């Protein structure tokens, strides 16, 4: 048994969850935020058999897209002179961890 922890952009979450549900996978969604942009993310916890891990990752990949976004510097960065204008950063995509599960009990 494996536990897949997928951190995805909030905008991608509905598509990922729908895709997982269509394929028969259940997921628990946790609302989280990133450290750099402090933007909203969703962290999905997905339990599955080892042989289905690639299928889950394929669904996540299908619905998680990277895109660019202009980010204005925060006043603290401007005061310290690090960044004086908006910068383009890549957002979206997915960060996926696959963990071994010693025991799985569904009550």
N, CA, C and O atoms as a MOPAC input file, in Angstrom:
PM7 MOZYME 1SCF
protein

 N      0.84700 1    -1.16600 1     0.00000 1
 C      0.00000 1     0.00000 1     0.00000 1
 C      0.89900 1     1.23800 1     0.00000 1
 O      1.95700 1     1.25100 1     0.63000 1
 N      0.46100 1     2.27600 1    -0.71700 1
 C      1.21100 1     3.51900 1    -0.82300 1
 C      0.31300 1     4.69200 1    -0.44400 1
 O     -0.90300 1     4.65300 1    -0.63200 1
 N      0.94000 1     5.73000 1     0.09100 1
 C      0.27200 1     6.99100 1     0.34700 1
 C      0.90900 1     8.02000 1    -0.57500 1
 O      2.11700 1     8.25000 1    -0.53300 1
 N      0.07600 1     8.63600 1    -1.40900 1
 C      0.54100 1     9.67400 1    -2.31800 1
 C      0.12200 1    11.00700 1    -1.72600 1
 O     -1.05800 1    11.23600 1    -1.46000 1
 N      1.09500 1    11.88600 1    -1.52100 1
 C      0.84300 1    13.24000 1    -1.03800 1
 C      1.14500 1    14.15900 1    -2.21600 1
 O      2.29200 1    14.27100 1    -2.65000 1
 N      0.10300 1    14.81800 1    -2.73100 1
 C      0.25500 1    15.67900 1    -3.90400 1
 C     -0.09900 1    17.10700 1    -3.53100 1
 O     -1.20400 1    17.37800 1    -3.05900 1
 N      0.83900 1    18.01900 1    -3.74400 1
 C      0.60600 1    19.43700 1    -3.49100 1
 C      0.37300 1    20.08800 1    -4.84600 1
 O      1.24900 1    20.09000 1    -5.71100 1
 N     -0.83800 1    20.64700 1    -5.01600 1
 C     -1.21700 1    21.20700 1    -6.30100 1
 C     -1.78800 1    22.60600 1    -6.11300 1
 O     -2.16300 1    22.98400 1    -5.00300 1
 N     -1.85300 1    23.36300 1    -7.18100 1
 C     -2.43000 1    24.70200 1    -7.16700 1
 C     -3.94100 1    24.59500 1    -6.96800 1
 O     -4.57500 1    23.68200 1    -7.49800 1
 N     -4.51400 1    25.52200 1    -6.21000 1
 C     -5.95900 1    25.53300 1    -5.97900 1
 C     -6.74700 1    25.52000 1    -7.28300 1
 O     -7.79800 1    24.88400 1    -7.36700 1
 N     -6.24500 1    26.21700 1    -8.30100 1
 C     -6.95700 1    26.27700 1    -9.57700 1
 C     -7.03900 1    24.91600 1   -10.25700 1
 O     -7.97700 1    24.65800 1   -11.01200 1
 N     -6.07100 1    24.04800 1   -10.00100 1
 C     -6.04000 1    22.72100 1   -10.61500 1
 C     -6.81700 1    21.67300 1    -9.82400 1
 O     -7.13000 1    20.60500 1   -10.35000 1
 N     -7.12400 1    21.96900 1    -8.58400 1
 C     -7.70600 1    20.97800 1    -7.68600 1
 C     -9.02500 1    20.37300 1    -8.17900 1
 O     -9.16300 1    19.15000 1    -8.13500 1
 N     -9.99200 1    21.15400 1    -8.64000 1
 C    -11.25500 1    20.53300 1    -9.08600 1
 C    -11.05800 1    19.50700 1   -10.20100 1
 O    -11.67700 1    18.44300 1   -10.18200 1
 N    -10.21000 1    19.81900 1   -11.16100 1
 C     -9.95000 1    18.88000 1   -12.24600 1
 C     -9.25900 1    17.61700 1   -11.77800 1
 O     -9.60700 1    16.51500 1   -12.20300 1
 N     -8.26700 1    17.77900 1   -10.89100 1
 C     -7.55200 1    16.61500 1   -10.36400 1
 C     -8.51800 1    15.71700 1    -9.58900 1
 O     -8.54100 1    14.50300 1    -9.79200 1
 N     -9.31300 1    16.31800 1    -8.70100 1
 C    -10.25600 1    15.52300 1    -7.91000 1
 C    -11.28100 1    14.81700 1    -8.79300 1
 O    -11.60900 1    13.65600 1    -8.54900 1
 N    -11.78900 1    15.50200 1    -9.81000 1
 C    -12.74500 1    14.86900 1   -10.73000 1
 C    -12.10000 1    13.70800 1   -11.47400 1
 O    -12.69400 1    12.63900 1   -11.61700 1
 N    -10.86800 1    13.93300 1   -11.94800 1
 C    -10.15500 1    12.87000 1   -12.65500 1
 C     -9.89500 1    11.65900 1   -11.77700 1
 O    -10.04300 1    10.52100 1   -12.22200 1
 N     -9.50900 1    11.90200 1   -10.53100 1
 C     -9.27200 1    10.79100 1    -9.60000 1
 C    -10.56200 1    10.03500 1    -9.31900 1
 O    -10.56700 1     8.80400 1    -9.29000 1
 N    -11.65600 1    10.76300 1    -9.11200 1
 C    -12.95000 1    10.13600 1    -8.82600 1
 C    -13.41100 1     9.29000 1   -10.00200 1
 O    -13.90500 1     8.17900 1    -9.81200 1
 N    -13.25300 1     9.81200 1   -11.22600 1
 C    -13.64400 1     9.05800 1   -12.42100 1
 C    -12.88900 1     7.74000 1   -12.53700 1
 O    -13.42600 1     6.75400 1   -13.04400 1
 N    -11.64900 1     7.72300 1   -12.06800 1
 C    -10.82600 1     6.50600 1   -12.13600 1
 C    -11.00600 1     5.60600 1   -10.91400 1
 O    -10.38300 1     4.54800 1   -10.82000 1
 N    -11.86400 1     6.03300 1    -9.97200 1
 C    -12.14400 1     5.19900 1    -8.80800 1
 C    -11.22500 1     5.41000 1    -7.61900 1
 O    -11.20200 1     4.58700 1    -6.70300 1
 N    -10.46400 1     6.50000 1    -7.61800 1
 C     -9.56600 1     6.79400 1    -6.50300 1
 C    -10.21100 1     7.80500 1    -5.56600 1
 O    -10.84800 1     8.76100 1    -6.00900 1
 N    -10.04200 1     7.58800 1    -4.28500 1
 C    -10.50100 1     8.54200 1    -3.28900 1
 C     -9.34800 1     9.42500 1    -2.85600 1
 O     -8.18600 1     9.02400 1    -2.92600 1
 N     -9.67200 1    10.62400 1    -2.41000 1
 C     -8.63400 1    11.55100 1    -1.95700 1
 C     -9.19000 1    12.41000 1    -0.83800 1
 O    -10.37900 1    12.72900 1    -0.81000 1
 N     -8.31900 1    12.77500 1     0.07500 1
 C     -8.65400 1    13.73800 1     1.11600 1
 C     -7.92400 1    15.02700 1     0.78300 1
 O     -6.71300 1    15.02300 1     0.56000 1
 N     -8.66400 1    16.13500 1     0.75000 1
 C     -8.09000 1    17.43300 1     0.39300 1
 C     -7.84600 1    18.25200 1     1.65400 1
 O     -8.72900 1    18.40000 1     2.49800 1
 N     -6.63200 1    18.77800 1     1.76500 1
 C     -6.27400 1    19.70200 1     2.83500 1
 C     -5.93900 1    21.03900 1     2.19800 1
 O     -5.18500 1    21.08600 1     1.22600 1
 N     -6.48500 1    22.12500 1     2.72900 1
 C     -6.14500 1    23.45300 1     2.22100 1
 C     -4.82500 1    23.89200 1     2.83700 1
 O     -4.67200 1    23.89400 1     4.05800 1
 N     -3.87300 1    24.26300 1     1.98900 1
 C     -2.54300 1    24.66600 1     2.44000 1
 C     -2.12300 1    25.91000 1     1.67900 1
 O     -2.80700 1    26.33200 1     0.74700 1
 N     -1.00500 1    26.49600 1     2.06800 1
 C     -0.47200 1    27.63300 1     1.33400 1
 C      1.03200 1    27.47500 1     1.18200 1
 O      1.70900 1    26.90100 1     2.03500 1
 N      1.53200 1    27.99900 1     0.07700 1
 C      2.95700 1    27.90000 1    -0.20500 1
 C      3.75600 1    28.91500 1     0.57300 1
 O      3.21400 1    29.92400 1     1.02500 1
 N      5.03200 1    28.66100 1     0.73400 1
 C      5.89100 1    29.55400 1     1.49700 1
 C      6.35300 1    30.76800 1     0.73100 1
 O      6.41500 1    31.85900 1     1.29700 1
 N      6.68300 1    30.61600 1    -0.55600 1
 C      7.24500 1    31.72500 1    -1.31800 1
 C      6.18200 1    32.74300 1    -1.71300 1
 O      6.30200 1    33.92300 1    -1.38600 1
 N      5.13600 1    32.29200 1    -2.41800 1
 C      4.09700 1    33.20900 1    -2.88100 1
 C      2.95600 1    33.35400 1    -1.87900 1
 O      2.11900 1    34.24800 1    -2.00500 1
 N      2.92800 1    32.48100 1    -0.89700 1
 C      1.84800 1    32.44400 1     0.07900 1
 C      0.49500 1    32.29100 1    -0.59400 1
 O     -0.52500 1    32.75400 1    -0.08400 1
 N      0.50300 1    31.64100 1    -1.73400 1
 C     -0.71800 1    31.41500 1    -2.49900 1
 C     -1.38800 1    30.13100 1    -2.03200 1
 O     -0.75200 1    29.25600 1    -1.44500 1
 N     -2.66900 1    30.03900 1    -2.30100 1
 C     -3.42000 1    28.86000 1    -1.89300 1
 C     -3.04600 1    27.62500 1    -2.68500 1
 O     -2.90800 1    27.66700 1    -3.90800 1
 N     -2.88800 1    26.54800 1    -1.98200 1
 C     -2.62400 1    25.24300 1    -2.56600 1
 C     -3.62600 1    24.25100 1    -2.00400 1
 O     -4.36300 1    24.54800 1    -1.06400 1
 N     -3.63700 1    23.08300 1    -2.59100 1
 C     -4.38100 1    21.97000 1    -2.03400 1
 C     -3.39600 1    20.82200 1    -1.88700 1
 O     -2.62900 1    20.52800 1    -2.80300 1
 N     -3.42300 1    20.18400 1    -0.73900 1
 C     -2.60900 1    18.99400 1    -0.52300 1
 C     -3.56100 1    17.81300 1    -0.50200 1
 O     -4.46500 1    17.74700 1     0.33100 1
 N     -3.35500 1    16.88600 1    -1.41900 1
 C     -4.21400 1    15.71100 1    -1.52300 1
 C     -3.51600 1    14.50200 1    -0.92200 1
 O     -2.34000 1    14.25600 1    -1.18700 1
 N     -4.24200 1    13.75900 1    -0.11900 1
 C     -3.76600 1    12.48900 1     0.43800 1
 C     -4.53200 1    11.37600 1    -0.27000 1
 O     -5.76000 1    11.31500 1    -0.20900 1
 N     -3.79300 1    10.50000 1    -0.93800 1
 C     -4.40900 1     9.45900 1    -1.74900 1
 C     -3.77400 1     8.12400 1    -1.38000 1
 O     -2.56800 1     7.94400 1    -1.54600 1
 N     -4.56600 1     7.20400 1    -0.89000 1
 C     -4.07800 1     5.86600 1    -0.59000 1
 C     -4.41200 1     4.93400 1    -1.74000 1
 O     -5.53800 1     4.94300 1    -2.23900 1
 N     -3.44200 1     4.12500 1    -2.16800 1
 C     -3.68700 1     3.19700 1    -3.26300 1
 C     -2.71400 1     2.02600 1    -3.21700 1
 O     -1.71700 1     2.05300 1    -2.49600 1
 N     -3.02100 1     1.01400 1    -3.99100 1
 C     -2.13300 1    -0.13200 1    -4.11200 1
 C     -0.90500 1     0.28200 1    -4.92600 1
 O     -0.97800 1     1.17100 1    -5.77500 1
 N      0.20800 1    -0.37000 1    -4.65700 1
 C      1.47600 1    -0.01600 1    -5.30500 1
 C      1.37700 1    -0.04500 1    -6.83200 1
 O      1.95600 1     0.80900 1    -7.50200 1
 N      0.66600 1    -0.99900 1    -7.37600 1
 C      0.58400 1    -1.11900 1    -8.83400 1
 C     -0.26300 1    -0.02000 1    -9.49200 1
 O     -0.25700 1     0.10500 1   -10.71700 1
 N     -0.98000 1     0.76500 1    -8.70900 1
 C     -1.81200 1     1.83900 1    -9.26200 1
 C     -1.20600 1     3.23500 1    -9.06400 1
 O     -1.82500 1     4.23400 1    -9.43100 1
 N     -0.01200 1     3.31000 1    -8.49000 1
 C      0.63400 1     4.60100 1    -8.22400 1
 C      0.83900 1     5.38800 1    -9.52100 1
 O      0.55600 1     6.58500 1    -9.56800 1
 N      1.32800 1     4.72700 1   -10.56900 1
 C      1.57300 1     5.42500 1   -11.83600 1
 C      0.28900 1     5.97900 1   -12.43500 1
 O      0.30300 1     7.04600 1   -13.04900 1
 N     -0.81300 1     5.27200 1   -12.26600 1
 C     -2.10500 1     5.74200 1   -12.77800 1
 C     -2.55200 1     7.01200 1   -12.04400 1
 O     -3.05400 1     7.94900 1   -12.66400 1
 N     -2.36700 1     7.03400 1   -10.72300 1
 C     -2.71100 1     8.22500 1    -9.93900 1
 C     -1.84200 1     9.40900 1   -10.36800 1
 O     -2.34700 1    10.51400 1   -10.56700 1
 N     -0.55200 1     9.17600 1   -10.50800 1
 C      0.36400 1    10.24600 1   -10.91400 1
 C      0.00100 1    10.75200 1   -12.31200 1
 O      0.11300 1    11.94800 1   -12.58300 1
 N     -0.42600 1     9.86500 1   -13.18800 1
 C     -0.83800 1    10.25700 1   -14.53100 1
 C     -2.04400 1    11.19500 1   -14.48900 1
 O     -2.09400 1    12.17400 1   -15.23400 1
 N     -3.01000 1    10.90300 1   -13.62700 1
 C     -4.18800 1    11.77100 1   -13.48700 1
 C     -3.77000 1    13.13700 1   -12.94600 1
 O     -4.20900 1    14.17000 1   -13.45100 1
 N     -2.92500 1    13.13900 1   -11.92400 1
 C     -2.44500 1    14.41100 1   -11.35000 1
 C     -1.73200 1    15.22000 1   -12.42600 1
 O     -1.95500 1    16.42400 1   -12.54700 1
 N     -0.88500 1    14.57200 1   -13.19900 1
 C     -0.13500 1    15.24200 1   -14.26600 1
 C     -1.06900 1    15.80700 1   -15.33700 1
 O     -0.83300 1    16.89800 1   -15.85600 1
 N     -2.11400 1    15.07400 1   -15.66100 1
 C     -3.04900 1    15.50400 1   -16.70400 1
 C     -3.75100 1    16.81800 1   -16.35200 1
 O     -3.99700 1    17.64700 1   -17.22700 1
 N     -4.06900 1    17.00200 1   -15.08400 1
 C     -4.86900 1    18.15300 1   -14.68400 1
 C     -4.08500 1    19.25200 1   -13.95800 1
 O     -4.66500 1    20.27500 1   -13.59300 1
 N     -2.79400 1    19.06300 1   -13.74400 1
 C     -1.95900 1    20.07000 1   -13.06800 1
 C     -1.04700 1    20.72300 1   -14.07900 1
 O     -0.14400 1    20.08500 1   -14.62000 1
 N     -1.28200 1    21.98800 1   -14.33100 1
 C     -0.51500 1    22.69600 1   -15.35000 1
 C      0.35100 1    23.79100 1   -14.74400 1
 O     -0.07400 1    24.52200 1   -13.85000 1
 N      1.57400 1    23.88600 1   -15.25100 1
 C      2.44800 1    25.00300 1   -14.87600 1
 C      2.05800 1    26.20000 1   -15.72600 1
 O      1.68900 1    26.05400 1   -16.89100 1
 N      2.14100 1    27.38000 1   -15.13600 1
 C      1.86600 1    28.61600 1   -15.84400 1
 C      2.69300 1    29.72300 1   -15.22500 1
 O      3.21700 1    29.56400 1   -14.12300 1
 N      2.81600 1    30.83800 1   -15.91700 1
 C      3.57100 1    31.95500 1   -15.36300 1
 C      2.61000 1    32.99600 1   -14.81800 1
 O      1.47400 1    33.12600 1   -15.27300 1
 N      3.09900 1    33.73000 1   -13.83200 1
 C      2.28200 1    34.73800 1   -13.16300 1
 C      3.19600 1    35.90000 1   -12.77000 1
 O      4.32800 1    35.68900 1   -12.33400 1
 N      2.70000 1    37.11100 1   -12.92500 1
 C      3.45800 1    38.27900 1   -12.47700 1
 C      3.20400 1    38.48300 1   -10.99100 1
 O      2.05700 1    38.48600 1   -10.54500 1
 N      4.27300 1    38.65400 1   -10.23300 1
 C      4.16900 1    38.83600 1    -8.79100 1
 C      4.79500 1    40.17300 1    -8.42500 1
 O      5.94500 1    40.45200 1    -8.76600 1
 N      4.02600 1    40.99000 1    -7.73100 1
 C      4.54800 1    42.26800 1    -7.25800 1
 C      5.36300 1    42.03600 1    -5.99500 1
 O      4.98800 1    41.21100 1    -5.16200 1
 N      6.46800 1    42.74700 1    -5.84200 1
 C      7.27900 1    42.57200 1    -4.63700 1
 C      6.54700 1    43.10400 1    -3.41500 1
 O      5.77800 1    44.06100 1    -3.50700 1
 N      6.79100 1    42.48000 1    -2.27300 1
 C      6.19300 1    42.96200 1    -1.02900 1
 C      6.95800 1    44.21000 1    -0.58200 1
 O      8.11800 1    44.38800 1    -0.95200 1
 N      6.31700 1    45.07400 1     0.21000 1
 C      7.00600 1    46.28600 1     0.66400 1
 C      8.31700 1    46.00900 1     1.39600 1
 O      9.24400 1    46.81200 1     1.30300 1
 N      8.41900 1    44.90300 1     2.11700 1
 C      9.65600 1    44.61000 1     2.84700 1
 C     10.81200 1    44.34100 1     1.88800 1
 O     11.95000 1    44.72900 1     2.15400 1
 N     10.51400 1    43.66400 1     0.75400 1
 C     11.55900 1    43.43900 1    -0.23400 1
 C     11.98400 1    44.75600 1    -0.86900 1
 O     13.17100 1    44.98400 1    -1.10100 1
 N     11.01300 1    45.62400 1    -1.15000 1
 C     11.33300 1    46.89400 1    -1.78200 1
 C     12.18500 1    47.76100 1    -0.86200 1
 O     13.12300 1    48.41300 1    -1.31800 1
 N     11.86500 1    47.77200 1     0.42300 1
 C     12.60900 1    48.59700 1     1.37800 1
 C     14.06200 1    48.15200 1     1.47200 1
 O     14.96200 1    48.96900 1     1.67000 1
 N     14.28100 1    46.85300 1     1.32700 1
 C     15.63600 1    46.32700 1     1.43400 1
 C     16.35600 1    46.33100 1     0.08300 1
 O     17.53100 1    45.97300 1    -0.00100 1
 N     15.64400 1    46.73800 1    -0.97000 1
 C     16.27400 1    46.86600 1    -2.27100 1
 C     16.47300 1    45.57900 1    -3.03900 1
 O     17.25800 1    45.56000 1    -3.98800 1
 N     15.80300 1    44.50600 1    -2.67600 1
 C     15.98500 1    43.24900 1    -3.39500 1
 C     15.30000 1    43.27600 1    -4.76100 1
 O     15.91600 1    42.94500 1    -5.77500 1
 N     14.03600 1    43.66700 1    -4.78500 1
 C     13.27000 1    43.65700 1    -6.02300 1
 C     12.49800 1    44.97100 1    -6.10000 1
 O     11.83300 1    45.36100 1    -5.14000 1
 N     12.58600 1    45.65500 1    -7.24200 1
 C     11.87700 1    46.92500 1    -7.34400 1
 C     10.72200 1    46.88300 1    -8.33600 1
 O      9.97000 1    47.85200 1    -8.44000 1
 N     10.56100 1    45.77300 1    -9.07300 1
 C      9.47000 1    45.66600 1   -10.03700 1
 C      8.89300 1    44.25200 1   -10.00700 1
 O      9.48900 1    43.32600 1    -9.45700 1
 N      7.72300 1    44.11900 1   -10.61000 1
 C      7.07500 1    42.80700 1   -10.65600 1
 C      7.96700 1    41.81300 1   -11.40300 1
 O      8.66600 1    42.17500 1   -12.34900 1
 N      7.92700 1    40.57800 1   -10.96700 1
 C      8.70800 1    39.52300 1   -11.61200 1
 C      7.76600 1    38.41400 1   -12.04600 1
 O      6.70600 1    38.20200 1   -11.45700 1
 N      8.17900 1    37.71700 1   -13.08600 1
 C      7.38800 1    36.60800 1   -13.59400 1
 C      7.89700 1    35.31600 1   -12.95500 1
 O      9.09200 1    35.02200 1   -13.00000 1
 N      6.98600 1    34.55000 1   -12.36400 1
 C      7.35900 1    33.28500 1   -11.73600 1
 C      6.48600 1    32.16800 1   -12.29700 1
 O      5.38500 1    32.41400 1   -12.79000 1
 N      6.98200 1    30.95600 1   -12.21800 1
 C      6.22200 1    29.79200 1   -12.64500 1
 C      5.42300 1    29.27500 1   -11.46100 1
 O      5.97000 1    29.06700 1   -10.37800 1
 N      4.13000 1    29.06800 1   -11.66900 1
 C      3.25900 1    28.52700 1   -10.63200 1
 C      2.53200 1    27.31500 1   -11.20100 1
 O      2.55600 1    27.06700 1   -12.40600 1
 N      1.89400 1    26.57700 1   -10.32500 1
 C      1.12700 1    25.41400 1   -10.76300 1
 C      1.97600 1    24.16900 1   -10.80300 1
 O      3.01700 1    24.08200 1   -10.15200 1
 N      1.52200 1    23.22100 1   -11.56800 1
 C      2.18800 1    21.93300 1   -11.58800 1
 C      1.84300 1    21.17000 1   -10.32200 1
 O      0.83700 1    21.46300 1    -9.67700 1
 N      2.64400 1    20.22100 1    -9.97100 1
 C      2.38000 1    19.41900 1    -8.77900 1
 C      3.69700 1    18.94900 1    -8.18000 1
 O      4.67100 1    18.69200 1    -8.88700 1
 N      3.69500 1    18.84600 1    -6.86800 1
 C      4.79300 1    18.20900 1    -6.14900 1
 C      4.19700 1    16.96200 1    -5.53100 1
 O      3.22600 1    17.04100 1    -4.77800 1
 N      4.77500 1    15.80600 1    -5.84500 1
 C      4.18200 1    14.53100 1    -5.44100 1
 C      5.18900 1    13.70600 1    -4.64500 1
 O      6.33400 1    13.52400 1    -5.05900 1
 N      4.73900 1    13.21500 1    -3.50100 1
 C      5.52300 1    12.30100 1    -2.67200 1
 C      4.79600 1    10.96200 1    -2.63500 1
 O      3.57500 1    10.91900 1    -2.48500 1
 N      5.54100 1     9.87700 1    -2.77000 1
 C      4.96700 1     8.54100 1    -2.66600 1
 C      5.63000 1     7.86300 1    -1.47200 1
 O      6.84700 1     7.67600 1    -1.44200 1
 N      4.81000 1     7.49900 1    -0.49300 1
 C      5.31100 1     6.94600 1     0.76900 1
 C      4.80100 1     5.52700 1     0.98200 1
 O      3.68200 1     5.18700 1     0.59500 1
 N      5.63200 1     4.71600 1     1.59700 1
 C      5.19900 1     3.36900 1     1.98200 1
 C      4.24100 1     3.45800 1     3.16200 1
 O      4.40200 1     4.30500 1     4.04000 1
 N      3.24400 1     2.58000 1     3.17800 1
 C      2.28400 1     2.51500 1     4.27000 1
 C      2.43800 1     1.14000 1     4.91800 1
 O      2.25500 1     0.11300 1     4.26500 1
 N      2.77500 1     1.13000 1     6.21100 1
 C      2.93600 1    -0.13500 1     6.92500 1
 C      1.59400 1    -0.81200 1     7.17400 1
 O      1.48300 1    -2.03700 1     7.11800 1
 N      0.58700 1    -0.00800 1     7.44700 1
 C     -0.71600 1    -0.57000 1     7.78600 1
 C     -1.80700 1     0.38200 1     7.31600 1
 O     -1.68600 1     1.60000 1     7.45100 1
 N     -2.87200 1    -0.18600 1     6.76300 1
 C     -4.00800 1     0.60400 1     6.29900 1
 C     -5.26900 1    -0.02600 1     6.84500 1
 O     -5.53500 1    -1.20800 1     6.62800 1
 N     -6.03800 1     0.77000 1     7.55300 1
 C     -7.29700 1     0.29400 1     8.14200 1
 C     -8.37900 1     1.29200 1     7.76700 1
 O     -8.23200 1     2.49300 1     7.99500 1
 N     -9.45700 1     0.79600 1     7.19600 1
 C    -10.59200 1     1.65400 1     6.87200 1
 C    -11.74200 1     1.24800 1     7.77900 1
 O    -12.27900 1     0.14700 1     7.66100 1
 N    -12.11600 1     2.14300 1     8.68300 1
 C    -13.17500 1     1.83800 1     9.65700 1
 C    -14.48500 1     2.45300 1     9.23800 1
 O    -15.48900 1     2.30300 1     9.93500 1

